[in-house]
PDB file of C-alpha atoms in Angstrom:
ATOM      1  CA  MET S   1       9.696   9.338  20.458  1.00 87.00           C
ATOM      2  CA  GLU S   2       7.809  11.962  18.982  1.00 92.00           C
ATOM      3  CA  ILE S   3       5.305  11.016  16.603  1.00 95.00           C
ATOM      4  CA  THR S   4       6.797  13.123  14.214  1.00 96.00           C
ATOM      5  CA  GLU S   5      10.982  10.963  14.740  1.00 97.00           C
ATOM      6  CA  LEU S   6       8.373   7.785  14.558  1.00 98.00           C
ATOM      7  CA  ALA S   7       7.492   8.642  10.970  1.00 98.00           C
ATOM      8  CA  ALA S   8      10.723   9.546   9.681  1.00 98.00           C
ATOM      9  CA  THR S   9      11.995   6.280  11.553  1.00 98.00           C
ATOM     10  CA  ILE S  10       9.183   4.214   9.700  1.00 98.00           C
ATOM     11  CA  MET S  11      10.052   5.696   7.209  1.00 98.00           C
ATOM     12  CA  SER S  12      13.128   5.515   6.576  1.00 98.00           C
ATOM     13  CA  ARG S  13      12.493   1.792   7.597  1.00 98.00           C
ATOM     14  CA  ARG S  14      10.865   1.482   4.219  1.00 98.00           C
ATOM     15  CA  THR S  15      13.591   3.030   2.175  1.00 98.00           C
ATOM     16  CA  GLU S  16      16.226   0.518   3.805  1.00 98.00           C
ATOM     17  CA  ARG S  17      13.601  -2.169   3.066  1.00 97.00           C
ATOM     18  CA  GLY S  18      13.427  -1.711  -0.581  1.00 97.00           C
ATOM     19  CA  ARG S  19      10.065  -2.647  -0.359  1.00 98.00           C
ATOM     20  CA  PRO S  20       6.657  -2.146   1.361  1.00 98.00           C
ATOM     21  CA  ILE S  21       6.331  -2.284   4.821  1.00 98.00           C
ATOM     22  CA  VAL S  22       3.687  -3.555   7.170  1.00 98.00           C
ATOM     23  CA  VAL S  23       4.115  -1.681  10.594  1.00 98.00           C
ATOM     24  CA  GLY S  24       2.733  -2.777  13.755  1.00 98.00           C
ATOM     25  CA  ILE S  25       1.780  -0.674  16.027  1.00 98.00           C
ATOM     26  CA  SER S  26       0.285  -2.922  19.477  1.00 98.00           C
ATOM     27  CA  GLY S  27      -0.370  -2.033  23.556  1.00 98.00           C
ATOM     28  CA  TYR S  28      -3.872  -2.870  26.166  1.00 98.00           C
ATOM     29  CA  GLY S  29      -6.527  -1.900  25.011  1.00 96.00           C
ATOM     30  CA  GLY S  30      -7.527   1.412  25.764  1.00 97.00           C
ATOM     31  CA  ALA S  31      -4.162   2.684  25.475  1.00 97.00           C
ATOM     32  CA  GLY S  32      -4.479   4.677  22.417  1.00 97.00           C
ATOM     33  CA  LYS S  33      -3.247   2.738  19.122  1.00 98.00           C
ATOM     34  CA  SER S  34      -6.341   3.326  16.675  1.00 96.00           C
ATOM     35  CA  THR S  35      -4.644   7.060  17.758  1.00 96.00           C
ATOM     36  CA  LEU S  36      -1.421   6.915  17.014  1.00 98.00           C
ATOM     37  CA  ALA S  37      -1.925   4.921  13.670  1.00 98.00           C
ATOM     38  CA  ARG S  38      -5.000   7.688  12.471  1.00 97.00           C
ATOM     39  CA  GLU S  39      -2.100  10.220  13.678  1.00 97.00           C
ATOM     40  CA  LEU S  40       0.958   8.453  11.420  1.00 98.00           C
ATOM     41  CA  LEU S  41      -1.727   8.006   8.827  1.00 97.00           C
ATOM     42  CA  GLY S  42      -0.811  11.717   8.202  1.00 96.00           C
ATOM     43  CA  LEU S  43       2.937  12.390   8.193  1.00 98.00           C
ATOM     44  CA  ILE S  44       3.446   8.959   5.970  1.00 98.00           C
ATOM     45  CA  PRO S  45       2.913   9.115   2.037  1.00 97.00           C
ATOM     46  CA  ASP S  46       1.334   6.439   0.965  1.00 97.00           C
ATOM     47  CA  SER S  47       0.278   4.612   4.135  1.00 98.00           C
ATOM     48  CA  VAL S  48      -2.888   3.178   4.606  1.00 98.00           C
ATOM     49  CA  ARG S  49      -4.129   1.706   7.503  1.00 98.00           C
ATOM     50  CA  MET S  50      -5.914  -1.559   8.749  1.00 96.00           C
ATOM     51  CA  ARG S  51      -7.335  -1.884  11.877  1.00 94.00           C
ATOM     52  CA  GLY S  52      -7.018  -4.333  13.848  1.00 91.00           C
ATOM     53  CA  ASP S  53     -11.019  -4.998  14.790  1.00 90.00           C
ATOM     54  CA  ASP S  54     -11.138  -5.767  11.124  1.00 94.00           C
ATOM     55  CA  PHE S  55     -10.025  -9.233  12.446  1.00 96.00           C
ATOM     56  CA  LEU S  56     -10.960  -9.722  15.949  1.00 93.00           C
ATOM     57  CA  ASP S  57     -14.191 -12.419  16.217  1.00 92.00           C
ATOM     58  CA  PRO S  58     -16.580 -10.503  17.811  1.00 85.00           C
ATOM     59  CA  SER S  59     -18.269 -13.696  20.154  1.00 85.00           C
ATOM     60  CA  ARG S  60     -14.062 -14.821  20.677  1.00 91.00           C
ATOM     61  CA  SER S  61     -12.546 -11.934  22.188  1.00 90.00           C
ATOM     62  CA  HIS S  62     -15.208 -11.210  25.347  1.00 90.00           C
ATOM     63  CA  ARG S  63     -13.694 -14.770  26.572  1.00 93.00           C
ATOM     64  CA  ARG S  64     -11.448 -15.351  28.947  1.00 96.00           C
ATOM     65  CA  SER S  65      -8.337 -16.504  26.888  1.00 95.00           C
ATOM     66  CA  THR S  66      -4.039 -16.383  27.806  1.00 94.00           C
ATOM     67  CA  ASP S  67      -3.670 -15.817  24.632  1.00 94.00           C
ATOM     68  CA  TRP S  68      -6.508 -13.019  22.974  1.00 95.00           C
ATOM     69  CA  ASP S  69      -7.816 -15.763  21.690  1.00 92.00           C
ATOM     70  CA  GLY S  70     -10.181 -14.116  18.890  1.00 94.00           C
ATOM     71  CA  VAL S  71      -7.910 -12.228  17.382  1.00 96.00           C
ATOM     72  CA  GLU S  72      -7.368 -13.792  13.616  1.00 96.00           C
ATOM     73  CA  ARG S  73      -4.291 -13.436  12.929  1.00 97.00           C
ATOM     74  CA  SER S  74      -2.689 -16.513  11.214  1.00 96.00           C
ATOM     75  CA  ARG S  75      -5.684 -14.721   8.675  1.00 96.00           C
ATOM     76  CA  LEU S  76      -4.098 -11.707   9.028  1.00 97.00           C
ATOM     77  CA  VAL S  77      -0.444 -12.454   8.302  1.00 98.00           C
ATOM     78  CA  ARG S  78      -2.003 -15.039   4.666  1.00 97.00           C
ATOM     79  CA  GLU S  79      -4.567 -12.620   4.184  1.00 96.00           C
ATOM     80  CA  VAL S  80      -3.373  -8.966   4.538  1.00 97.00           C
ATOM     81  CA  LEU S  81       0.204  -8.608   5.704  1.00 98.00           C
ATOM     82  CA  GLY S  82       2.333 -11.509   3.788  1.00 97.00           C
ATOM     83  CA  PRO S  83       0.515 -10.443   0.118  1.00 98.00           C
ATOM     84  CA  PHE S  84       0.605  -6.212   0.893  1.00 98.00           C
ATOM     85  CA  ARG S  85       4.664  -6.434   1.807  1.00 97.00           C
ATOM     86  CA  ASP S  86       4.865  -8.763  -1.699  1.00 97.00           C
ATOM     87  CA  ARG S  87       3.133  -6.611  -2.928  1.00 96.00           C
ATOM     88  CA  LEU S  88       0.940  -9.412  -4.430  1.00 96.00           C
ATOM     89  CA  PRO S  89      -3.254  -8.509  -5.224  1.00 92.00           C
ATOM     90  CA  SER S  90      -5.331 -10.861  -2.840  1.00 95.00           C
ATOM     91  CA  ARG S  91      -8.385 -10.331  -0.869  1.00 97.00           C
ATOM     92  CA  PHE S  92      -9.503  -9.727   3.051  1.00 97.00           C
ATOM     93  CA  ARG S  93     -12.494  -9.624   5.089  1.00 96.00           C
ATOM     94  CA  ARG S  94     -13.721  -7.439   7.647  1.00 95.00           C
ATOM     95  CA  PHE S  95     -16.084  -9.010  10.523  1.00 93.00           C
ATOM     96  CA  ASP S  96     -19.056  -6.890  10.270  1.00 90.00           C
ATOM     97  CA  TRP S  97     -19.514  -6.637  14.490  1.00 83.00           C
ATOM     98  CA  SER S  98     -23.261  -5.941  13.574  1.00 85.00           C
ATOM     99  CA  ALA S  99     -23.470  -8.944  11.890  1.00 88.00           C
ATOM    100  CA  ARG S 100     -20.912 -11.263  14.145  1.00 83.00           C
ATOM    101  CA  ALA S 101     -19.989 -12.764  10.910  1.00 89.00           C
ATOM    102  CA  LEU S 102     -17.198 -12.638   8.610  1.00 94.00           C
ATOM    103  CA  GLY S 103     -18.125  -9.585   5.861  1.00 94.00           C
ATOM    104  CA  GLU S 104     -18.166  -9.884   1.834  1.00 95.00           C
ATOM    105  CA  PRO S 105     -14.777 -10.475   0.687  1.00 97.00           C
ATOM    106  CA  GLU S 106     -13.044  -7.176  -1.064  1.00 97.00           C
ATOM    107  CA  PRO S 107      -8.939  -5.859  -1.647  1.00 97.00           C
ATOM    108  CA  ILE S 108      -6.638  -5.107   0.493  1.00 96.00           C
ATOM    109  CA  PRO S 109      -5.191  -1.748   0.678  1.00 94.00           C
ATOM    110  CA  THR S 110      -1.695  -0.848  -1.586  1.00 95.00           C
ATOM    111  CA  GLY S 111       1.002   1.700  -0.319  1.00 97.00           C
ATOM    112  CA  GLU S 112       5.019   1.675   0.226  1.00 98.00           C
ATOM    113  CA  VAL S 113       3.155   1.472   4.512  1.00 98.00           C
ATOM    114  CA  LEU S 114       0.419  -0.513   6.547  1.00 98.00           C
ATOM    115  CA  ILE S 115      -0.141   0.708   9.828  1.00 98.00           C
ATOM    116  CA  VAL S 116      -1.972  -2.055  11.818  1.00 98.00           C
ATOM    117  CA  ASP S 117      -3.230  -0.723  15.292  1.00 98.00           C
ATOM    118  CA  LEU S 118      -3.948  -4.577  17.330  1.00 98.00           C
ATOM    119  CA  ILE S 119      -4.320  -6.079  20.590  1.00 97.00           C
ATOM    120  CA  GLY S 120      -2.565  -9.857  21.011  1.00 97.00           C
ATOM    121  CA  LEU S 121      -0.217  -8.355  17.677  1.00 98.00           C
ATOM    122  CA  PHE S 122       3.008  -9.142  18.573  1.00 98.00           C
ATOM    123  CA  HIS S 123       2.723 -12.996  18.894  1.00 98.00           C
ATOM    124  CA  PRO S 124       5.089 -15.819  17.576  1.00 97.00           C
ATOM    125  CA  GLU S 125       2.044 -16.093  14.859  1.00 97.00           C
ATOM    126  CA  VAL S 126       2.512 -12.360  13.386  1.00 98.00           C
ATOM    127  CA  LEU S 127       6.804 -10.806  14.378  1.00 98.00           C
ATOM    128  CA  GLY S 128       7.467 -12.072  11.729  1.00 98.00           C
ATOM    129  CA  ALA S 129       5.349 -10.573   9.557  1.00 98.00           C
ATOM    130  CA  LEU S 130       6.201  -7.062  11.017  1.00 98.00           C
ATOM    131  CA  ASP S 131       8.982  -4.393   9.617  1.00 98.00           C
ATOM    132  CA  LEU S 132       8.707  -2.304  12.802  1.00 98.00           C
ATOM    133  CA  THR S 133       7.128  -2.592  16.219  1.00 98.00           C
ATOM    134  CA  VAL S 134       4.953   0.299  18.011  1.00 98.00           C
ATOM    135  CA  TRP S 135       4.078  -0.678  21.963  1.00 98.00           C
ATOM    136  CA  CYS S 136       1.969   2.733  22.750  1.00 98.00           C
ATOM    137  CA  ASP S 137       3.405   2.461  26.118  1.00 97.00           C
ATOM    138  CA  VAL S 138       1.229   3.231  29.332  1.00 97.00           C
ATOM    139  CA  ASP S 139       0.199   1.106  32.025  1.00 97.00           C
ATOM    140  CA  LEU S 140      -3.095  -1.441  32.793  1.00 97.00           C
ATOM    141  CA  ALA S 141      -4.728   0.531  34.609  1.00 97.00           C
ATOM    142  CA  THR S 142      -4.585   3.635  32.818  1.00 97.00           C
ATOM    143  CA  ALA S 143      -5.479   1.926  29.078  1.00 97.00           C
ATOM    144  CA  GLN S 144      -8.205   0.333  31.572  1.00 97.00           C
ATOM    145  CA  ARG S 145      -9.537   3.988  32.629  1.00 97.00           C
ATOM    146  CA  ARG S 146      -9.202   5.049  28.884  1.00 96.00           C
ATOM    147  CA  GLY S 147     -11.174   2.680  26.918  1.00 96.00           C
ATOM    148  CA  MET S 148     -14.232   1.991  29.256  1.00 96.00           C
ATOM    149  CA  ARG S 149     -13.861   6.502  29.019  1.00 96.00           C
ATOM    150  CA  ARG S 150     -14.021   6.252  25.552  1.00 95.00           C
ATOM    151  CA  ASP S 151     -16.797   2.665  25.543  1.00 93.00           C
ATOM    152  CA  SER S 152     -18.700   5.222  27.917  1.00 94.00           C
ATOM    153  CA  GLU S 153     -19.346   8.524  25.549  1.00 95.00           C
ATOM    154  CA  LEU S 154     -20.151   6.044  22.940  1.00 93.00           C
ATOM    155  CA  GLY S 155     -23.515   4.425  25.107  1.00 94.00           C
ATOM    156  CA  ARG S 156     -21.075   1.127  25.836  1.00 92.00           C
ATOM    157  CA  ASP S 157     -21.124  -0.194  29.529  1.00 93.00           C
ATOM    158  CA  HIS S 158     -18.669  -3.124  28.851  1.00 93.00           C
ATOM    159  CA  SER S 159     -17.715  -2.835  32.660  1.00 94.00           C
ATOM    160  CA  ASN S 160     -17.946  -6.252  32.992  1.00 95.00           C
ATOM    161  CA  LEU S 161     -16.270  -7.169  29.910  1.00 95.00           C
ATOM    162  CA  TRP S 162     -12.845  -4.556  31.018  1.00 97.00           C
ATOM    163  CA  ASN S 163     -12.897  -6.412  34.322  1.00 96.00           C
ATOM    164  CA  GLU S 164     -13.859 -10.194  33.437  1.00 97.00           C
ATOM    165  CA  VAL S 165     -12.739 -11.026  30.619  1.00 96.00           C
ATOM    166  CA  TRP S 166     -10.186  -8.259  29.300  1.00 96.00           C
ATOM    167  CA  VAL S 167      -8.021  -7.134  32.239  1.00 97.00           C
ATOM    168  CA  PRO S 168      -7.664 -10.538  32.008  1.00 98.00           C
ATOM    169  CA  ASN S 169      -6.469 -11.302  29.116  1.00 97.00           C
ATOM    170  CA  GLU S 170      -4.030  -8.401  28.506  1.00 98.00           C
ATOM    171  CA  ARG S 171      -2.600  -9.581  32.147  1.00 98.00           C
ATOM    172  CA  ASP S 172      -2.431 -12.987  30.477  1.00 98.00           C
ATOM    173  CA  PHE S 173      -1.027 -12.415  27.732  1.00 98.00           C
ATOM    174  CA  ASP S 174       1.410 -10.426  29.297  1.00 97.00           C
ATOM    175  CA  GLU S 175       2.642 -12.820  30.763  1.00 97.00           C
ATOM    176  CA  LEU S 176       3.045 -15.792  28.604  1.00 97.00           C
ATOM    177  CA  PHE S 177       4.562 -13.205  25.226  1.00 98.00           C
ATOM    178  CA  ALA S 178       6.126 -10.027  27.072  1.00 98.00           C
ATOM    179  CA  PRO S 179       4.813  -7.921  24.332  1.00 98.00           C
ATOM    180  CA  ALA S 180       5.511  -3.956  25.335  1.00 98.00           C
ATOM    181  CA  SER S 181       9.415  -6.399  25.552  1.00 98.00           C
ATOM    182  CA  LEU S 182       9.647  -6.765  22.025  1.00 97.00           C
ATOM    183  CA  ALA S 183       8.416  -3.546  21.283  1.00 98.00           C
ATOM    184  CA  GLU S 184      11.230  -1.478  18.193  1.00 98.00           C
ATOM    185  CA  ILE S 185       9.687   1.618  19.278  1.00 98.00           C
ATOM    186  CA  ARG S 186       7.788   2.213  23.032  1.00 97.00           C
ATOM    187  CA  ILE S 187       5.993   6.145  22.138  1.00 97.00           C
ATOM    188  CA  PRO S 188       4.390   6.971  26.252  1.00 96.00           C
ATOM    189  CA  MET S 189       0.903   7.377  25.940  1.00 94.00           C
ATOM    190  CA  LEU S 190       0.700   9.832  28.399  1.00 85.00           C
TER     191      LEU S 190
END
């Protein structure tokens, strides 16, 4: 499926549901989730994005976990996804990566389509709050190479984290939850 087809599918889903919808984009670290989310924003009227990293605890995301423990899924659903779909005012707090703590409360964005891109998103805690699930389809080794290159270009050496934490976390999460199989749409990220 091409990105323009995906955008059309999202707009159609919004019309079918008759309310704001949440589109979940997941995939391995380095797979292209954020890139896809940003591209969709330019194609879908009245769409907004919630960066998954805003719900990724900096300290817990740097340790081994079989279910991406650092992803604060229940808080994401409670503070953002549910209220967005129901058009209820709500406030949330992003993780401030420099302070390594939650930031100040701010209002959730408003619109008709909320796009959330996040590792470990297709989890039982979140699936019921997603109206469409999209998997960035690329093998783990390629995603790792891309992610490590991106980090290097930003002046960050996360080689040990990639090899000892993040890739093993991805493998464990795959084994437990098979997230790619839960995606309604798989987008090849060539």
